[in-house]
mmCIF file of C-alpha atoms and ligand atoms in Angstrom:
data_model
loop_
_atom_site.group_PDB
_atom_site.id
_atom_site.type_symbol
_atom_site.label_atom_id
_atom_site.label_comp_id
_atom_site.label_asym_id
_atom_site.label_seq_id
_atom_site.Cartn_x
_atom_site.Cartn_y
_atom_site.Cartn_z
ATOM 1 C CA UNK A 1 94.128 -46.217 -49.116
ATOM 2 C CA UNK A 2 94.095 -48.838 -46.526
ATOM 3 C CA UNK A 3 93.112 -52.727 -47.655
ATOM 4 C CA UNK A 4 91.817 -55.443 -45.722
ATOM 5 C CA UNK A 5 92.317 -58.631 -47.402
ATOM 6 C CA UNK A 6 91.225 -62.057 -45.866
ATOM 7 C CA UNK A 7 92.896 -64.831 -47.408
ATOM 8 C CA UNK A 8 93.526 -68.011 -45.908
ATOM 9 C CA UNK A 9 96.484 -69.361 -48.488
ATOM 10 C CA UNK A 10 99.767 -68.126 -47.305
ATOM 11 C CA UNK A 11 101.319 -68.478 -50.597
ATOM 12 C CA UNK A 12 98.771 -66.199 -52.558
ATOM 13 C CA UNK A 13 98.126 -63.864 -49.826
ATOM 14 C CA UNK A 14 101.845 -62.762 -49.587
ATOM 15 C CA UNK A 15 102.044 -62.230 -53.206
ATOM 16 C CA UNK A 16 98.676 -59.768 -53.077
ATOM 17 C CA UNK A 17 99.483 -57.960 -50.515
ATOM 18 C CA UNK A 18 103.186 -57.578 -51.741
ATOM 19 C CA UNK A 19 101.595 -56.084 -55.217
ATOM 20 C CA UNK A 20 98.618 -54.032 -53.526
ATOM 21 C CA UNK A 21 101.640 -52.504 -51.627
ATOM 22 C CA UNK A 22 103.712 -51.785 -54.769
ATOM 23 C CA UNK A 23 100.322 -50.246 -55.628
ATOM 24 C CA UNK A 24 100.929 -48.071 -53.412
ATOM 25 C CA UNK A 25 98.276 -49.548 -50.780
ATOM 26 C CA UNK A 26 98.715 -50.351 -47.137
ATOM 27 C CA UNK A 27 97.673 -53.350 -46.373
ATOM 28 C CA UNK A 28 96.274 -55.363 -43.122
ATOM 29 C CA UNK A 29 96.512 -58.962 -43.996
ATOM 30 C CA UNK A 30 93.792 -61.870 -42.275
ATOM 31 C CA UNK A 31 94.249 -65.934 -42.679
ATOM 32 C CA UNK A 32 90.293 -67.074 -41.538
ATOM 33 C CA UNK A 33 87.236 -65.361 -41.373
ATOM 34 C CA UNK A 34 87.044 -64.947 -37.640
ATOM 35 C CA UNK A 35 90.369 -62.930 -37.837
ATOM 36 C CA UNK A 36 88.743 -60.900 -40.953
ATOM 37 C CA UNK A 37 85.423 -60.133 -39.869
ATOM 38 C CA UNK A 38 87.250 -58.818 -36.135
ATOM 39 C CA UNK A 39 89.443 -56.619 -38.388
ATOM 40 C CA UNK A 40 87.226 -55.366 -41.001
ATOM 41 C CA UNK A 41 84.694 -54.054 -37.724
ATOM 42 C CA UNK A 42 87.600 -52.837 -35.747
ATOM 43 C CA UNK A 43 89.601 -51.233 -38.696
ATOM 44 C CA UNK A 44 89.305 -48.119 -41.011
ATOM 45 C CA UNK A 45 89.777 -49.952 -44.290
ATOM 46 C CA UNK A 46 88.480 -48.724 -47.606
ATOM 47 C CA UNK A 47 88.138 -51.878 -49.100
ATOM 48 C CA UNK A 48 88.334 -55.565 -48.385
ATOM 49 C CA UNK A 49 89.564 -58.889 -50.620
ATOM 50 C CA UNK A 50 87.994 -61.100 -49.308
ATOM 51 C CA UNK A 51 88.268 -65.075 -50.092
ATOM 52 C CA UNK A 52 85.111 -67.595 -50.276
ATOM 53 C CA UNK A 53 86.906 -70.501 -48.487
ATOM 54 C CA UNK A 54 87.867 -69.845 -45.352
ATOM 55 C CA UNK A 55 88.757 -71.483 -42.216
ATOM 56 C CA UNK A 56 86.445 -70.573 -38.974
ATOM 57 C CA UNK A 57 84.099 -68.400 -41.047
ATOM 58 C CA UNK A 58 83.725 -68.924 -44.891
ATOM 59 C CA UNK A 59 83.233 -65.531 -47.116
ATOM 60 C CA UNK A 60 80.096 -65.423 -46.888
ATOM 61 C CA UNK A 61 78.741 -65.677 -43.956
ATOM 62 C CA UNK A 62 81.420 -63.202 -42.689
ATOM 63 C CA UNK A 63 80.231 -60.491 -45.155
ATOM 64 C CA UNK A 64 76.606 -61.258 -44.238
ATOM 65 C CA UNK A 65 77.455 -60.496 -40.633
ATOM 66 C CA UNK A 66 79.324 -57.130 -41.822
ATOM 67 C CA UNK A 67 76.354 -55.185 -43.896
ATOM 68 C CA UNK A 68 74.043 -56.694 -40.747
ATOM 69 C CA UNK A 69 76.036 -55.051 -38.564
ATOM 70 C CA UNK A 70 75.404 -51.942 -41.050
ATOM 71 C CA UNK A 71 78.971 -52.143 -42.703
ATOM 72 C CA UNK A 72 79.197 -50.574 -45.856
ATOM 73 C CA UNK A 73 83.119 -51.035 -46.750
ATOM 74 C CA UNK A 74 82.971 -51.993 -50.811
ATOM 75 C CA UNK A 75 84.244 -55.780 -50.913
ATOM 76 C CA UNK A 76 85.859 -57.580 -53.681
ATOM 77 C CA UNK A 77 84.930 -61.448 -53.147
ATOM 78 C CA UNK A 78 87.513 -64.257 -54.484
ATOM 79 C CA UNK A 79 85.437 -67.223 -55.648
ATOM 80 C CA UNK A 80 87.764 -70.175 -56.196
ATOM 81 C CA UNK A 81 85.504 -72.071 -58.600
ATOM 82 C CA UNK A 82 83.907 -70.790 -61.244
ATOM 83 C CA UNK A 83 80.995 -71.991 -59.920
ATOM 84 C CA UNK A 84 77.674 -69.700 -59.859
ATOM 85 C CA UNK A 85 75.978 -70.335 -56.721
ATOM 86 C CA UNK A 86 79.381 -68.845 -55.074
ATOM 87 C CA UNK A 87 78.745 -65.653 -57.023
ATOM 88 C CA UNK A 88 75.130 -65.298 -57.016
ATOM 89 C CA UNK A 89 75.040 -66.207 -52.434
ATOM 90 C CA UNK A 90 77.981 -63.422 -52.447
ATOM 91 C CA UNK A 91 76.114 -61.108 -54.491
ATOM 92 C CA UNK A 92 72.928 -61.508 -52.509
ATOM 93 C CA UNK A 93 74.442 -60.789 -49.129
ATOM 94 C CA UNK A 94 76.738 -57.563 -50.021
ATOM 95 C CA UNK A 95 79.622 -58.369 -51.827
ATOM 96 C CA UNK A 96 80.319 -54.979 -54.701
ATOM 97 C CA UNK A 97 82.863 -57.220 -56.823
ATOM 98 C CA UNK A 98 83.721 -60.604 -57.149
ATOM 99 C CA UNK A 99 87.134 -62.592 -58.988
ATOM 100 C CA UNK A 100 87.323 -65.874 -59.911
ATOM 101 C CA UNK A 101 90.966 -67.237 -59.336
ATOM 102 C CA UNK A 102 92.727 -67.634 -60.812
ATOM 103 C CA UNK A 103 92.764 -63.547 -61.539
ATOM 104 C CA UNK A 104 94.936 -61.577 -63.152
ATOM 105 C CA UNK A 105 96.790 -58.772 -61.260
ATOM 106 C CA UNK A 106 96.271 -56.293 -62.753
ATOM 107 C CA UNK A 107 92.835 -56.639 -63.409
ATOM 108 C CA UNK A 108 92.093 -56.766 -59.047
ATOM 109 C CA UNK A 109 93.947 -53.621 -59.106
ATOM 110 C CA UNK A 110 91.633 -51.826 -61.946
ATOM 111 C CA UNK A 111 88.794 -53.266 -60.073
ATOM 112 C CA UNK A 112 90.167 -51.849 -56.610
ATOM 113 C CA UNK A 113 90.617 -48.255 -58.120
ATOM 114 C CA UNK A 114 86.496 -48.609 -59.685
ATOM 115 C CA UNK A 115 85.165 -49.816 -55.910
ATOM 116 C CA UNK A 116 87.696 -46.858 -54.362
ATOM 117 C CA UNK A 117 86.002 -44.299 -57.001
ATOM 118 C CA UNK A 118 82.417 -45.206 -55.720
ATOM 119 C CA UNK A 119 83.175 -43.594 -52.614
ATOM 120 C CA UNK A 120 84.186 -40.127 -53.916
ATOM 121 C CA UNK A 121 82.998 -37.712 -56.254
ATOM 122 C CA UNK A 122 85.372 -38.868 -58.917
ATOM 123 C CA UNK A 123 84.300 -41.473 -61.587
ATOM 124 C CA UNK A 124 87.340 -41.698 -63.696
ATOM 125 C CA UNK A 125 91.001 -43.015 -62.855
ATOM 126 C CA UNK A 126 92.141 -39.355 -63.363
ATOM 127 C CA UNK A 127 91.592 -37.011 -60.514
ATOM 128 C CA UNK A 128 91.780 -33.211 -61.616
ATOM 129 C CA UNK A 129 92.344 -30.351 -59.368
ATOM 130 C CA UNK A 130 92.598 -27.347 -61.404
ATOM 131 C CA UNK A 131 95.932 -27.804 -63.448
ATOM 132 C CA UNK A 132 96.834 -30.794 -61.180
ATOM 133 C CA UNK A 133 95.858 -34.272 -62.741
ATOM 134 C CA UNK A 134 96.098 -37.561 -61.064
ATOM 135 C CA UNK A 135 96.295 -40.834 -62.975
ATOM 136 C CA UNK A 136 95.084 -43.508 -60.328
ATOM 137 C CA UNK A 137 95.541 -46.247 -62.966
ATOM 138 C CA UNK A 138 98.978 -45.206 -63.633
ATOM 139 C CA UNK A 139 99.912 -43.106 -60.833
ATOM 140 C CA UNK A 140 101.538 -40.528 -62.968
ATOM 141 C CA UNK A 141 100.885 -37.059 -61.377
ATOM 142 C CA UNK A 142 101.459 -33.982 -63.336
ATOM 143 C CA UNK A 143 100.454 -29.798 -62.846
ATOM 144 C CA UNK A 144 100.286 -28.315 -65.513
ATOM 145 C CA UNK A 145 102.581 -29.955 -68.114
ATOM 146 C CA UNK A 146 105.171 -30.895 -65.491
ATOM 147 C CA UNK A 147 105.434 -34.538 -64.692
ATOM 148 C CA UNK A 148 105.705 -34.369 -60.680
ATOM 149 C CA UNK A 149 107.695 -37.413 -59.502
ATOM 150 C CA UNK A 150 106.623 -38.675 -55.947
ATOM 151 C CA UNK A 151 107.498 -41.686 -53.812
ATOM 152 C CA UNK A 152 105.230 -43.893 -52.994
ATOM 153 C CA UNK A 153 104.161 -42.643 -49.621
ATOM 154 C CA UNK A 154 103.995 -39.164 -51.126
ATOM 155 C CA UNK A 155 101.589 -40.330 -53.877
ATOM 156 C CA UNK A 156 99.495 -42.431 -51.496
ATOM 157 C CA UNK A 157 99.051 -39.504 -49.245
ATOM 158 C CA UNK A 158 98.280 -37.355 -52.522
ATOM 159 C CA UNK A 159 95.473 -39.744 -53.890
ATOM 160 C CA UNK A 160 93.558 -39.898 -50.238
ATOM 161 C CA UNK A 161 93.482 -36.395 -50.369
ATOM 162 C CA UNK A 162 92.802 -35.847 -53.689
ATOM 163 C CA UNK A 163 89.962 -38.637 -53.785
ATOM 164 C CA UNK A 164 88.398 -36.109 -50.682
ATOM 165 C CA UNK A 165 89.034 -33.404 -52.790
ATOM 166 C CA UNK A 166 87.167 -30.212 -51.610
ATOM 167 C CA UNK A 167 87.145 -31.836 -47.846
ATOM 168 C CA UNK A 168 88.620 -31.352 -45.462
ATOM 169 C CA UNK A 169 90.947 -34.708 -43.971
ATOM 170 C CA UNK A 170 91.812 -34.975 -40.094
ATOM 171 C CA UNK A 171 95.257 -35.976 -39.292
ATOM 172 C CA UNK A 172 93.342 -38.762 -38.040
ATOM 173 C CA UNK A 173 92.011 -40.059 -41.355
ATOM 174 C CA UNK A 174 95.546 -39.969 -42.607
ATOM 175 C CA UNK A 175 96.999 -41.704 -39.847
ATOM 176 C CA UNK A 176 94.298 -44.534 -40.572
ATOM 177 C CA UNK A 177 93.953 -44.872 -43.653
ATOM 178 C CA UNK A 178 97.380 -44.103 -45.399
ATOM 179 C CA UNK A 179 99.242 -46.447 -42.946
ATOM 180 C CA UNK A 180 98.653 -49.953 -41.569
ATOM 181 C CA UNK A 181 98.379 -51.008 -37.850
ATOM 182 C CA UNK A 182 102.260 -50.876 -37.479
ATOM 183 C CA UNK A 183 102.702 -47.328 -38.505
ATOM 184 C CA UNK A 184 103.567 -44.955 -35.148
ATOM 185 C CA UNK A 185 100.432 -43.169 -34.932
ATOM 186 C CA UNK A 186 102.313 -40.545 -32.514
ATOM 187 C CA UNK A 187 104.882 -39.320 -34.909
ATOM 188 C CA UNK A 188 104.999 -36.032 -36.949
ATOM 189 C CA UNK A 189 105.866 -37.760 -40.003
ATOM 190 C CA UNK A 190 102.459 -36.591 -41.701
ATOM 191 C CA UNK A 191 103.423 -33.247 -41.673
ATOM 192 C CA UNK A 192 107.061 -34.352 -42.968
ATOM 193 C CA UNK A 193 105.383 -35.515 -45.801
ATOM 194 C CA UNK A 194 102.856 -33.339 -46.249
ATOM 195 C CA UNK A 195 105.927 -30.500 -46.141
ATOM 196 C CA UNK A 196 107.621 -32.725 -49.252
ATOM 197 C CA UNK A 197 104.185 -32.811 -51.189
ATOM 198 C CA UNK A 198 103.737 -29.258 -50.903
ATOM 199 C CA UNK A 199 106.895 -28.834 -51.978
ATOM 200 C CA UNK A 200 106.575 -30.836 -55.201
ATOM 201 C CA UNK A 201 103.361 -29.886 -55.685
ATOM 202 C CA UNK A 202 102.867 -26.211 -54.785
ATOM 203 C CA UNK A 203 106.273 -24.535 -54.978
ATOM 204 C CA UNK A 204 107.008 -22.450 -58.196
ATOM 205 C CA UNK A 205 103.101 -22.504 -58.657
ATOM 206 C CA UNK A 206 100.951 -19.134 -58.075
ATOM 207 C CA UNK A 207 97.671 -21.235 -57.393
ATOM 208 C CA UNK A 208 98.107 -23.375 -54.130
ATOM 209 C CA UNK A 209 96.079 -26.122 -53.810
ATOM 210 C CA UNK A 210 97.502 -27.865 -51.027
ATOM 211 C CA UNK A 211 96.123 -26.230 -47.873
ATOM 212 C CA UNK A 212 96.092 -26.803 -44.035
ATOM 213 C CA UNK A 213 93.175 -25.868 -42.031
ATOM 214 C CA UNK A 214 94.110 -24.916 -38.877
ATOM 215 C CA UNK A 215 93.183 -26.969 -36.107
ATOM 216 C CA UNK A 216 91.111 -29.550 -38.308
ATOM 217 C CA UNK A 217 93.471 -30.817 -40.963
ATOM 218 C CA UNK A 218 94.553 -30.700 -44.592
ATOM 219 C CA UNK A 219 92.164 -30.241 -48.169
ATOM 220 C CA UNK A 220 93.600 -30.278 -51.586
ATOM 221 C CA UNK A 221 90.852 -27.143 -53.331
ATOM 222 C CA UNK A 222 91.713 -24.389 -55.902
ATOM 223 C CA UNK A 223 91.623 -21.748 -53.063
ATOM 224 C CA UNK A 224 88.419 -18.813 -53.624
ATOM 225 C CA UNK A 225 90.463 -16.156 -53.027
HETATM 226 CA CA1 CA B 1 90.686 -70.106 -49.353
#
């Protein structure tokens, strides 16, 4: 899943994005709202952090102008005060989520994972796909009673898919929303991967779930037939 998170403190945006990317997340990184409201209309993100004090465009106005212009990304608003009126304004114009900072870590991240979750069919932190079951919280990933180790790419790859479970995900999709704007969209290395996940996910299983449609792209199902 691909983050957008508009932060205008150099400090505390390096250390989110470095732990959203341990997470597992890519991660597209804005220091004022002018920057973050071009990025989150221009880019495929799943989700923005988005801070209340910003240069050239506070918070709030620049979420205002994104549901206006019919956005629906889920956003997760930093409030730096505890102050209400900060909440209650961001709230009001769109916001899904809002932290006060300072935040805890790990409680962004479980927040993240709930605002992902809205999106898809899935309500808990573990996905299931027939024997397959992923732990979003903890990112363990087992079929059956194996425990499947995966690196991070693989698992981030796994989740997007399995979050779409049932549907059917264009090579495009991946390419946007797996990776960041650096990535080399022209490369083959989503079928490199998707050859390892099959691999550790599939192989020495009778029941594939991992399937590519031809022409359109990939879907993790319990095949019909
Ligand atoms: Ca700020």
């Amino acid at each position: 899943m691909r983050i957008l998170l508009v932060e205008d403190e150099a400090e505390l945006s390096a250390i989110i994005k470095k732990g959203l990317e341990e997470a597992g997340y890519s991660v597209d990184a804005a220091s004022d709202g002018e920057e973050g409201l071009h990025m989150a209309t221009e880019y495929p993100v799943d989700a923005v952090i988005l801070d209340v004090m910003l240069p050239k465009l506070d918070g709030i106005t620049l979420l205002g102008r994104l549901r206006r212009e019919g956005i629906k990304t889920p956003v997760i608003m930093l409030t730096a005060k505890d102050t209400l009126s900060d909440k209650i304004k961001g709230l009001d114009v769109g916001a899904d989520d809002y932290l006060t900072k300072p935040f805890d870590f790990d409680e962004l991240l479980a927040r993240l994972r709930s605002l992902l979750r809205r999106g898809s069919e899935t309500k808990e932190a573990v996905i299931h796909i027939a024997d397959l079951q992923i732990d979003t919280a903890s990112h363990e990933v087992r079929r059956g009673n194996k425990l499947i180790k995966l690196s991070a790419r693989e698992y981030a790859l796994l989740e997007y898919l399995a979050y779409r479970k049932g549907s059917v995900v264009t090579r495009g999709e991946i390419t946007e929303h797996i990776y960041d704007e650096s990535f080399e969209k022209d490369s083959n290395i989503i079928d490199v991967y998707m050859n390892y996940l099959r691999g550790k996910i599939d192989k020495g299983f009778d029941k594939k779930l991992l399937h590519t449609v031809r022409g359109a792209g990939y879907i993790l199902k319990e095949a019909q037939e």
